[in-house]
C-alpha positions as a LaTeX table, in Angstrom:
\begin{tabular}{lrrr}
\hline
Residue & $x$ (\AA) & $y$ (\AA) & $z$ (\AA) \\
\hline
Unk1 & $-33.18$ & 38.49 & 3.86 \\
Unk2 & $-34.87$ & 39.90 & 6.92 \\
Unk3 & $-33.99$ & 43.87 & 8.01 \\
Unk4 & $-33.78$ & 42.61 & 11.52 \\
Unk5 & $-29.99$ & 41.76 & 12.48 \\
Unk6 & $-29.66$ & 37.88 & 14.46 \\
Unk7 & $-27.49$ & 38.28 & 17.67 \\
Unk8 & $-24.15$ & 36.28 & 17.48 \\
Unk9 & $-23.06$ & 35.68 & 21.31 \\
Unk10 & $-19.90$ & 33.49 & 21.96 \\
Unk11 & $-19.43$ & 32.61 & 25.62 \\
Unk12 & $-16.19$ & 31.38 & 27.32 \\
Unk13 & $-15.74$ & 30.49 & 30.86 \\
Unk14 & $-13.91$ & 33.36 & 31.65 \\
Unk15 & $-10.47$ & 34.51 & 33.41 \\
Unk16 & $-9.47$ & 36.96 & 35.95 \\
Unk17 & $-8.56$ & 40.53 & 35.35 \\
Unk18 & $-5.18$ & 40.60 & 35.96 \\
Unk19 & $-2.75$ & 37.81 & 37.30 \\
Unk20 & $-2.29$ & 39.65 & 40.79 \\
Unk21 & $-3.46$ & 37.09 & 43.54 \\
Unk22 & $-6.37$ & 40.22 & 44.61 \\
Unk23 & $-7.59$ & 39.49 & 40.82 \\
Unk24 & $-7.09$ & 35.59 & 40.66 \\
Unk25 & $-9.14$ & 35.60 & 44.08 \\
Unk26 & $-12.10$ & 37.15 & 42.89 \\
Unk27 & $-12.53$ & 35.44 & 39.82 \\
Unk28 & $-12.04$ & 31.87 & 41.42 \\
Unk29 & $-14.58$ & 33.00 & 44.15 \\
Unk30 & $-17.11$ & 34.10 & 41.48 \\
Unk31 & $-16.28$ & 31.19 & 39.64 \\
Unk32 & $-16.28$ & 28.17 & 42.60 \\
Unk33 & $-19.48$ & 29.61 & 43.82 \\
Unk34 & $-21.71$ & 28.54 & 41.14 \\
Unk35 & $-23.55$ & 25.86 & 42.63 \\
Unk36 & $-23.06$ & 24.18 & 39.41 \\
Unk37 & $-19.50$ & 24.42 & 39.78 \\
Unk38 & $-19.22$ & 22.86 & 43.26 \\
Unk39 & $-22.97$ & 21.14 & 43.86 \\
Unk40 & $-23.35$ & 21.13 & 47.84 \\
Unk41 & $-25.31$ & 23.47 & 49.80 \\
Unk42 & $-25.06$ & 27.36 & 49.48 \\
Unk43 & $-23.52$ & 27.95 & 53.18 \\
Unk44 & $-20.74$ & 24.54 & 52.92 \\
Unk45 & $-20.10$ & 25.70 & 49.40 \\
Unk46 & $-19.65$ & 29.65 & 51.07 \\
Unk47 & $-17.06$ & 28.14 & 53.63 \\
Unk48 & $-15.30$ & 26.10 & 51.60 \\
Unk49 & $-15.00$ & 28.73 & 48.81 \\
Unk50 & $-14.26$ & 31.30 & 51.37 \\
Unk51 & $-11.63$ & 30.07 & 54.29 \\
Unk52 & $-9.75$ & 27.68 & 52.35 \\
Unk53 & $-10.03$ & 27.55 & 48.89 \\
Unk54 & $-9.53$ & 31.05 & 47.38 \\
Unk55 & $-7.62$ & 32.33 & 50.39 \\
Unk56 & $-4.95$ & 29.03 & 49.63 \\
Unk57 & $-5.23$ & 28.27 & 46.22 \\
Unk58 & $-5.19$ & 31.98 & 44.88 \\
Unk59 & $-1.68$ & 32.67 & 45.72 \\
Unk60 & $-0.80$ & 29.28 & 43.33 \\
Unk61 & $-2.85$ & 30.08 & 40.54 \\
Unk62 & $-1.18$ & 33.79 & 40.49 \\
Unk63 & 1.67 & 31.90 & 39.44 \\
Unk64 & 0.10 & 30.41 & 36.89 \\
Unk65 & $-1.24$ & 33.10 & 35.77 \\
Unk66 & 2.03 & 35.46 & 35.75 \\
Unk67 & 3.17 & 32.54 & 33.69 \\
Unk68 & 0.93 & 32.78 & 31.34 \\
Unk69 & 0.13 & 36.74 & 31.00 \\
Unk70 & 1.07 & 38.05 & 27.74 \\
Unk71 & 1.25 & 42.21 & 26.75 \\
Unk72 & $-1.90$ & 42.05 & 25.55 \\
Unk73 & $-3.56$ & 40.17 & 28.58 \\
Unk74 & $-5.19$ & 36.43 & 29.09 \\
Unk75 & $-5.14$ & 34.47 & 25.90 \\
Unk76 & $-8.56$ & 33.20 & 26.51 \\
Unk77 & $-10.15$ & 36.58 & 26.55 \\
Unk78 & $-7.46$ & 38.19 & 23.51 \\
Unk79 & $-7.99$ & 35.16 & 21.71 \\
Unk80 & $-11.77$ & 35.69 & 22.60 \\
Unk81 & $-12.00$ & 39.51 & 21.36 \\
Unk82 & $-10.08$ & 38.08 & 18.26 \\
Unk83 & $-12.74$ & 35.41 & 17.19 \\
Unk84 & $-15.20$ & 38.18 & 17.42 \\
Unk85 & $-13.94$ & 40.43 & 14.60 \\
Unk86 & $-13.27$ & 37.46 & 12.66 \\
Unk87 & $-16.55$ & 35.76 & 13.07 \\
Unk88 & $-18.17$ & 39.11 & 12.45 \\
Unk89 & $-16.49$ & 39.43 & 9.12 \\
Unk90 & $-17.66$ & 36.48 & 7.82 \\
Unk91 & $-21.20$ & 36.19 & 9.15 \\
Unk92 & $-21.28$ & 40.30 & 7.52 \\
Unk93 & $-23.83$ & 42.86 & 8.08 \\
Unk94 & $-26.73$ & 40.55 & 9.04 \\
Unk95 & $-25.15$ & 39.64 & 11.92 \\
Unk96 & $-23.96$ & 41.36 & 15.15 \\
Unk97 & $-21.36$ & 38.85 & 16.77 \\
Unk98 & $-20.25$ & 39.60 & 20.97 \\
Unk99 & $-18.13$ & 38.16 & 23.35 \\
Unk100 & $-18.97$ & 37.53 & 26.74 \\
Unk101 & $-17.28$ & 35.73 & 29.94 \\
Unk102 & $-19.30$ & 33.08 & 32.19 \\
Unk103 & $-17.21$ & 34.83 & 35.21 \\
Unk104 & $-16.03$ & 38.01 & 34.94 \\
Unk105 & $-15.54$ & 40.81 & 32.28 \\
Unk106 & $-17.38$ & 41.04 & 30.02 \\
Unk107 & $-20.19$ & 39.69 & 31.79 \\
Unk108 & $-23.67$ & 38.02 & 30.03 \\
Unk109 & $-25.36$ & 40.46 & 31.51 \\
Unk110 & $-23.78$ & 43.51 & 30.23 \\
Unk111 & $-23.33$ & 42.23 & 26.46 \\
Unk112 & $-26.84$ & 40.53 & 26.45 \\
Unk113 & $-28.20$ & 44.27 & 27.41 \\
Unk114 & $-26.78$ & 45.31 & 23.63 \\
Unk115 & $-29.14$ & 42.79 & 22.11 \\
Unk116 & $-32.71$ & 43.77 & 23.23 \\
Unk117 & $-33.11$ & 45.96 & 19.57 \\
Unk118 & $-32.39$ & 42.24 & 17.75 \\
Unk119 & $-34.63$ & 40.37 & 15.99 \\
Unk120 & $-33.13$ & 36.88 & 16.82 \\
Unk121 & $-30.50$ & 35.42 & 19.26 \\
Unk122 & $-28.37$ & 32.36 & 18.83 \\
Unk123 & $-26.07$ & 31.50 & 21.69 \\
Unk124 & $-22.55$ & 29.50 & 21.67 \\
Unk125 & $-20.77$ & 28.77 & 24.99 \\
Unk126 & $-17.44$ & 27.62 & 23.54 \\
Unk127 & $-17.32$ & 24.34 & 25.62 \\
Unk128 & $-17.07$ & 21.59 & 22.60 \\
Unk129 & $-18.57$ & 19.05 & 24.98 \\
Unk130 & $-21.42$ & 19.60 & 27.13 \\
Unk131 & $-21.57$ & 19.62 & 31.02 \\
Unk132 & $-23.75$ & 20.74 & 33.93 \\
Unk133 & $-20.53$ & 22.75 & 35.50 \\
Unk134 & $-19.99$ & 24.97 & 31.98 \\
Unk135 & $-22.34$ & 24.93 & 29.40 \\
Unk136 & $-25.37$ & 24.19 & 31.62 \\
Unk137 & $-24.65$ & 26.82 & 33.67 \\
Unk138 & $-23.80$ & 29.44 & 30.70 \\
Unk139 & $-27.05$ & 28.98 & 29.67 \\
Unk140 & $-28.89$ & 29.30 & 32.94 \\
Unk141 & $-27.18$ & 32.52 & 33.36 \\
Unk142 & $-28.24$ & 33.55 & 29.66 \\
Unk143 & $-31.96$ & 32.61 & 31.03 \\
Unk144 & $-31.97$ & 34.14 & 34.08 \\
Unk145 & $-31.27$ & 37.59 & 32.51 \\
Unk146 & $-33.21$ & 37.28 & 29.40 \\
Unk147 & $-36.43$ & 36.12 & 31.45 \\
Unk148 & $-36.61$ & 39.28 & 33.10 \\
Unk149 & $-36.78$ & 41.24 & 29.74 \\
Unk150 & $-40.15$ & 42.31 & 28.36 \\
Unk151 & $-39.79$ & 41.53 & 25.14 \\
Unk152 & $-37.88$ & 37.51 & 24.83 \\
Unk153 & $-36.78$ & 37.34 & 21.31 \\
Unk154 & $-36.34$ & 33.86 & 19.48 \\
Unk155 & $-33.41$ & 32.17 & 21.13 \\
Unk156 & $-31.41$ & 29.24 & 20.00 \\
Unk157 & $-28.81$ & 27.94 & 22.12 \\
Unk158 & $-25.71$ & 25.56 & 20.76 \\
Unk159 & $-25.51$ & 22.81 & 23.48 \\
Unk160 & $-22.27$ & 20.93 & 22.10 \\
Unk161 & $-20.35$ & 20.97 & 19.12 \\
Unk162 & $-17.70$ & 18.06 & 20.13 \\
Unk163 & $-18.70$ & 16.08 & 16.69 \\
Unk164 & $-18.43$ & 19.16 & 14.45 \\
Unk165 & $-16.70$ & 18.10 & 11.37 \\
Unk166 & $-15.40$ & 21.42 & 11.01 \\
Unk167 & $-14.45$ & 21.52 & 15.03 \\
Unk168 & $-12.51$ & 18.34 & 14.56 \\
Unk169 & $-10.78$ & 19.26 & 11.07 \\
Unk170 & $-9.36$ & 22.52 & 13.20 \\
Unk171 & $-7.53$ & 20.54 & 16.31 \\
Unk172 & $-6.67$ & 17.37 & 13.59 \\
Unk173 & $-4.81$ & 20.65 & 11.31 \\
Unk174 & $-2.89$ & 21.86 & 14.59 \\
Unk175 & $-2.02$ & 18.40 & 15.71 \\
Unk176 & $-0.63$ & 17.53 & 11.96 \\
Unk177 & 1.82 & 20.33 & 11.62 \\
Unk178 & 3.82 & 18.17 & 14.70 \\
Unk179 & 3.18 & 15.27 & 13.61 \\
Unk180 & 4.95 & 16.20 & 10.25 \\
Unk181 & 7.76 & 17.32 & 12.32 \\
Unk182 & 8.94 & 14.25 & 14.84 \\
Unk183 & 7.93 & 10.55 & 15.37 \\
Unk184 & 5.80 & 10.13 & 18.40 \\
Unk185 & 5.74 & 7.14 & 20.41 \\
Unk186 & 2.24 & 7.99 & 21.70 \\
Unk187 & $-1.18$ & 10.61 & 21.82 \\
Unk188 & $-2.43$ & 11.98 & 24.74 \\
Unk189 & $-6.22$ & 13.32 & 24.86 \\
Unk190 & $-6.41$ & 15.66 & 28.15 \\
Unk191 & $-10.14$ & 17.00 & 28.69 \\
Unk192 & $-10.82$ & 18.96 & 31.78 \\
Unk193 & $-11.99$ & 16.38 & 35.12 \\
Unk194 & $-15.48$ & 16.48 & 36.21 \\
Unk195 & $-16.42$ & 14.88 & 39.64 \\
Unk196 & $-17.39$ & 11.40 & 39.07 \\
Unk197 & $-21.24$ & 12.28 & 40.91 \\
Unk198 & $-21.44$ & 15.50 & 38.23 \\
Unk199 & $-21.87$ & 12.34 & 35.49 \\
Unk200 & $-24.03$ & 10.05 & 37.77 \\
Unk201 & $-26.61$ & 12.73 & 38.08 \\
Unk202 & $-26.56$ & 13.41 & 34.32 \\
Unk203 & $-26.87$ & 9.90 & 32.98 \\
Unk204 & $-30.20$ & 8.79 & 31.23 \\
Unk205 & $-31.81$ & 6.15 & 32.97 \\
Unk206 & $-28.76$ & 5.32 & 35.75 \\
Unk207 & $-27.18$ & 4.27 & 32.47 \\
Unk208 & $-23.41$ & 5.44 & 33.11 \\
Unk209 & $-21.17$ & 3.17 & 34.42 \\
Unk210 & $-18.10$ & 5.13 & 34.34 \\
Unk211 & $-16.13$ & 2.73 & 32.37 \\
Unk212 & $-16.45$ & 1.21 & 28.67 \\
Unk213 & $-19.61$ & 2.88 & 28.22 \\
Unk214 & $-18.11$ & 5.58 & 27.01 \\
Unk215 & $-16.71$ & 3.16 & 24.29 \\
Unk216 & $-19.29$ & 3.73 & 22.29 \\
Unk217 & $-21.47$ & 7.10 & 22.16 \\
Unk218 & $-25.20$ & 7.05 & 21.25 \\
Unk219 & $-28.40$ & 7.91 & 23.14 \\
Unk220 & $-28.09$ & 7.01 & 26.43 \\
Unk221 & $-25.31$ & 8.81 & 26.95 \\
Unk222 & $-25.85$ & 11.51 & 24.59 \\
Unk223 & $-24.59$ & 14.39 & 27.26 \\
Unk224 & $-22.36$ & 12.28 & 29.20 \\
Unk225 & $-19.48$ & 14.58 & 29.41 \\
Unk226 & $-17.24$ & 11.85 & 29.77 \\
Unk227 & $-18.97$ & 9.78 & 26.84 \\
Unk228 & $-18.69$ & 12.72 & 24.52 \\
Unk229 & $-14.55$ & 12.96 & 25.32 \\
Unk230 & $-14.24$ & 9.46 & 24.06 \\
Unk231 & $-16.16$ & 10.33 & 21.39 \\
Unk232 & $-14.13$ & 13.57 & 20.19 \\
Unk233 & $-11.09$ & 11.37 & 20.55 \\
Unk234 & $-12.15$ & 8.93 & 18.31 \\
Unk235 & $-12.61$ & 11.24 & 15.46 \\
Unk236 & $-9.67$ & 13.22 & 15.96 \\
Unk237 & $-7.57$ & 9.64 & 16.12 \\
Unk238 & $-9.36$ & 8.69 & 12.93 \\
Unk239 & $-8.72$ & 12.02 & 10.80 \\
Unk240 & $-5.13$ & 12.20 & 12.42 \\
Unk241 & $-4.80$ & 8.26 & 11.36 \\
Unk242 & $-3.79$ & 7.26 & 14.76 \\
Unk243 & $-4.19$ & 3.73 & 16.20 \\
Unk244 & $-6.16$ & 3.00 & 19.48 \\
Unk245 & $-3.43$ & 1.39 & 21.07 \\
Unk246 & $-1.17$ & 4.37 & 20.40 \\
Unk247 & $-3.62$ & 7.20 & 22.16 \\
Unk248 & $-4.96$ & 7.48 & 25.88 \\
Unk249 & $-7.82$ & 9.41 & 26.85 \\
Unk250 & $-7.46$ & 11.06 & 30.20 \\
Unk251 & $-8.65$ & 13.63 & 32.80 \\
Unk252 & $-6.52$ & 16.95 & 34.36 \\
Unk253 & $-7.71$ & 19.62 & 36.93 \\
Unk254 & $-9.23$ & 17.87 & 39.58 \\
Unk255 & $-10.15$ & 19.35 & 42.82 \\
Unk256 & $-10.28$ & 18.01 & 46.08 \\
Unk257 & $-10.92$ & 14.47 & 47.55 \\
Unk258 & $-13.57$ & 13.28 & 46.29 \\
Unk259 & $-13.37$ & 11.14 & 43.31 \\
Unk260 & $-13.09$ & 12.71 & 39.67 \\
Unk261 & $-13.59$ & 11.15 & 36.28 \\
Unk262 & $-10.42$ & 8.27 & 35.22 \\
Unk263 & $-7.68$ & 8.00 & 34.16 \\
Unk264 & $-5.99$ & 11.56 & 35.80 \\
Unk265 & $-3.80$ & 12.32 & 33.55 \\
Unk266 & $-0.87$ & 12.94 & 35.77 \\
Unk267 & $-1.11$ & 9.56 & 36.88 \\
Unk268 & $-0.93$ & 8.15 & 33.57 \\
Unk269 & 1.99 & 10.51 & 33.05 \\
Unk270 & 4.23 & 9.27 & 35.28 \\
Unk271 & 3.38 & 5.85 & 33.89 \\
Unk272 & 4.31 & 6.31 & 29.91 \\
Unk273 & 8.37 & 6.27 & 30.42 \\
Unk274 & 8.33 & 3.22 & 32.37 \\
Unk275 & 6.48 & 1.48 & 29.10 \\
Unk276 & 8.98 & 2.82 & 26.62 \\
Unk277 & 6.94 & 5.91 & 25.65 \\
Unk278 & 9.66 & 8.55 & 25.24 \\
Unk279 & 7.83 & 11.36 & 22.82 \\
Unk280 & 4.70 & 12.18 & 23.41 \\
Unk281 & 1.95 & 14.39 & 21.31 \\
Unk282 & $-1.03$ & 15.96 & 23.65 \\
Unk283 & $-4.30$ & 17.10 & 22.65 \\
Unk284 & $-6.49$ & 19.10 & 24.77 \\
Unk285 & $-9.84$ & 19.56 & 22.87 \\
Unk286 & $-11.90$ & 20.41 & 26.04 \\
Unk287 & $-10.78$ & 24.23 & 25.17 \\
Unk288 & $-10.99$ & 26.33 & 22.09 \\
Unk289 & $-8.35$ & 28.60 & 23.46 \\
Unk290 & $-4.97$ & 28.91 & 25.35 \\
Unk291 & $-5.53$ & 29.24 & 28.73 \\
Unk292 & $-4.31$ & 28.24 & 32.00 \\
Unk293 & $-4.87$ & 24.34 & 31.80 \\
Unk294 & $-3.57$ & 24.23 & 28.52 \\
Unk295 & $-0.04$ & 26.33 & 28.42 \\
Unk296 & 0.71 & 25.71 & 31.86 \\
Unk297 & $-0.40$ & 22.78 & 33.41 \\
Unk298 & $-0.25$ & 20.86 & 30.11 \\
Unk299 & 2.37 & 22.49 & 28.55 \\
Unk300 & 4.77 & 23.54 & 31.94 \\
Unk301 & 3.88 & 21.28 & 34.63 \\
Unk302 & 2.93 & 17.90 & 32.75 \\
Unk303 & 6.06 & 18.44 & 30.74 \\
Unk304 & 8.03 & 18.40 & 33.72 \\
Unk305 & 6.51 & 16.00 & 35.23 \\
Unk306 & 6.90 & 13.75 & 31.96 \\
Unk307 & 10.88 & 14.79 & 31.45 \\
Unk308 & 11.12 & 14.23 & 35.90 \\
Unk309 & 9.89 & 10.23 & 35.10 \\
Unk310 & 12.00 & 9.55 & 32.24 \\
Unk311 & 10.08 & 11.12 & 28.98 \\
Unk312 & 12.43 & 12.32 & 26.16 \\
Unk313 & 10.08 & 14.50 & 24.03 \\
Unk314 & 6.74 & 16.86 & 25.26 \\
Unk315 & 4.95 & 18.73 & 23.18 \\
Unk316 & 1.42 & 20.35 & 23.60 \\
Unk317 & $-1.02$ & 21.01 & 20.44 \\
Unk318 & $-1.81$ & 24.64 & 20.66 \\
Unk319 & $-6.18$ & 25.13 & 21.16 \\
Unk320 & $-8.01$ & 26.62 & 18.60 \\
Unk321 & $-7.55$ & 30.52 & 19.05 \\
Unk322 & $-8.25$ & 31.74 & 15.94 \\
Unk323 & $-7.51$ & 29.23 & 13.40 \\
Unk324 & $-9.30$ & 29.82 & 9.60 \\
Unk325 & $-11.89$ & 26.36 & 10.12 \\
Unk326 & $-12.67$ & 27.14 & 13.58 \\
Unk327 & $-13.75$ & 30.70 & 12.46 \\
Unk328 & $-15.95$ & 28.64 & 9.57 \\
Unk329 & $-17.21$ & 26.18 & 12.50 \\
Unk330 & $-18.47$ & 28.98 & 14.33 \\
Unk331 & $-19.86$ & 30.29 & 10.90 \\
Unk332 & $-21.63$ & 27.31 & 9.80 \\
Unk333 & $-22.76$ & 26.71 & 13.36 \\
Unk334 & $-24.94$ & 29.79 & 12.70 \\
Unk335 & $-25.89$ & 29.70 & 9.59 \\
Unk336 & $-27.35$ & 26.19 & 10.18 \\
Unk337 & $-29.46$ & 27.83 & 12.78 \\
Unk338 & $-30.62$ & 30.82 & 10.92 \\
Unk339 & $-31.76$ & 28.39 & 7.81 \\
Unk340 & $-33.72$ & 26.10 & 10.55 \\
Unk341 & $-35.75$ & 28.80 & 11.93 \\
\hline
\end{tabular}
C-alpha cells in the first residue's frame, strides 16, 4: 500500500448560508452567473442575473428555503458533512475524504488548498447524471484552481454514476419501503430541467432529437443528460419491478421562456387525476440529497398541486442522504479508481 494518502473530494452544487432573502440572493447570483448555468454573453447574463432575477426571485426562494431549514441547517450541506465521516470511515486511513460546494461554503478552492501534501486526487461531483450546467462546470472549477498549482498531482475525475448498480440499489431500497406500504396507481421520475439548446450543443454528431432517442441509451448519446434520465429510470423501474406503462419520466425547475427539456412535470401533474391516477409514488434521482427541489417543490408544491386537480395520495421518495449502499457506492466508486491507476 503506498505511504502517500489519495484525496477523496465529494462535490455538491451547493446552497445558501442561511434562508434570509440577503443569503438566498447571493448564492443564486453566484450560482446563475456561471456561464454554464445560463450560456449567453457575460454582460446579458450580468443584467438578467442582476435587475430581475435575484432581486425577484430571491424573496420566493427564501420561502422555500425557511421551509425547508432544519436546526442543524440545509440538508444538502448536513447531509453533505454527514457522507464525509461516513465515507471516511470506510475508505480508512489511506484516504482523506472532503466536502466541498460548487457555490458557496465550503468552496473548491478552499478544500482543494488541503490537498496539495497528497499523493493522488479522485474527484466526485454528486450529480448521478452528467451535464454541462453541473458536473461540467464542477470540474472546470476543480481545473481552474488546480492548474495554477506547481505541483498537479494525478487526478481522476467521476463524470457520471447514473448506471451504478450500487447508486440504483440505494433509491430502488428507499422507493420499496413505500411501496410495501400502499398500492400506487402510478411512478413518477422527476430529474431536474435543462434548456432544450444545453442538450443540442452536447449531442454527438447533431444526433439528439429530443424525443425517443432517449429510448434507448448507447454511444451517441452517451452524455445526453436527458438520454441518461431515461436510462436511470429504466433500471430503477426494472429493480423496483415496475411496468413502463405505469411510470412517466419528466422534467421540474425550469426557468424562463425559452424552451426546457419535456414532459414538465407540473404539466403532467395536473394531467394524472383526470386519467384515474389517484396515488402516486415520485422518484427524484437527479439528487443524492434533500434539498430544495426535492422536499419542497416535489414534496410541498407538486403535492398540492396533485391533491388541487383531483389526486388522492402523494408521496415523495426521500434522496439518498446517507443511506448504508450509497456510502458503499461512493466507496467502490474509489476503490475502482485507486486499483486502475
Amino acid at each position: 500500500m503506498s505511504k502517500f494518502k489519495t484525496g477523496v473530494l465529494i462535490i455538491n452544487l451547493g446552497t445558501p448560508d442561511g434562508p434570509s432573502v440577503r443569503d438566498v440572493r447571493k448564492y443564486l447570483r453566484e450560482f446563475l452567473m456561471d456561464a454554464r448555468v445560463i450560456d449567453i454573453p457575460f454582460w446579458r447574463r450580468f443584467l438578467l442575473i442582476n435587475l430581475i432575477i435575484a432581486p425577484f426571485r430571491a424573496p420566493e426562494s427564501a420561502k422555500g428555503y425557511h421551509e425547508l431549514w432544519t436546526a442543524k441547517g440545509s440538508p444538502l450541506k448536513v447531509y453533505g458533512q454527514e457522507l464525509e465521516v461516513l465515507l471516511q470511515q470506510v475508505l480508512g486511513v489511506g484516504f482523506e475524504v472532503k466536502l466541498a460546494m460548487r457555490y458557496q461554503a465550503p468552496s473548491i478552492r478552499s478544500v482543494l488548498s488541503q490537498f496539495k501534501a497528497i499523493g493522488r486526487l479522485i474527484v466526485i461531483p454528486l450529480y448521478p447524471q452528467y451535464a454541462s450546467s453541473s458536473s461540467g462546470s464542477t470540474m472546470e472549477e476543480v481545473m481552474n484552481v488546480i492548474k495554477k498549482w506547481e505541483v498537479v498531482p494525478a487526478i481522476q475525475i467521476i463524470s457520471q454514476f447514473f448506471n451504478h448498480p450500487l447508486f440504483i440499489k440505494s433509491f430502488a431500497e428507499n422507493g420499496k419501503k413505500y411501496m410495501a406500504q400502499e398500492r400506487y396507481d402510478h411512478y413518477l421520475f422527476s430529474y431536474h430541467g435543462l434548456p432544450e439548446h444545453q442538450i443540442m450543443k452536447s449531442s454527438c454528431d447533431h444526433y439528439c432529437r429530443l424525443g425517443d432517442c432517449c429510448s434507448v441509451y448507447h454511444g451517441k448519446n452517451q452524455y445526453c443528460y436527458r438520454a441518461q434520465c431515461f436510462e436511470t429510470t429504466r433500471l430503477l423501474a426494472q429493480a423496483l419491478g415496475i411496468k413502463k406503462e405505469d411510470y412517466t419520466i419528466c422534467f421540474q425547475s425550469r426557468l424562463g421562456k425559452t424552451p426546457w427539456i419535456k414532459p414538465y412535470t407540473d404539466e403532467i401533474i395536473k394531467q394524472l387525476p383526470g386519467r384515474g391516477i389517484k396515488k402516486v409514488l415520485v422518484f427524484s434521482p437527479a439528487f443524492v440529497a434533500d434539498c430544495l427541489e426535492t422536499t419542497v417543490e416535489i414534496g410541498v408544491e407538486y403535492k398540492k398541486l396533485f391533491l388541487e386537480h383531483g389526486g388522492e395520495h402523494w408521496q415523495l421518495v426521500e434522496s439518498l442522504n446517507v443511506h448504508p449502499a450509497w456510502v458503499e457506492c461512493l466507496k467502490q466508486i474509489v476503490m475502482d479508481c485507486s486499483q486502475s491507476s
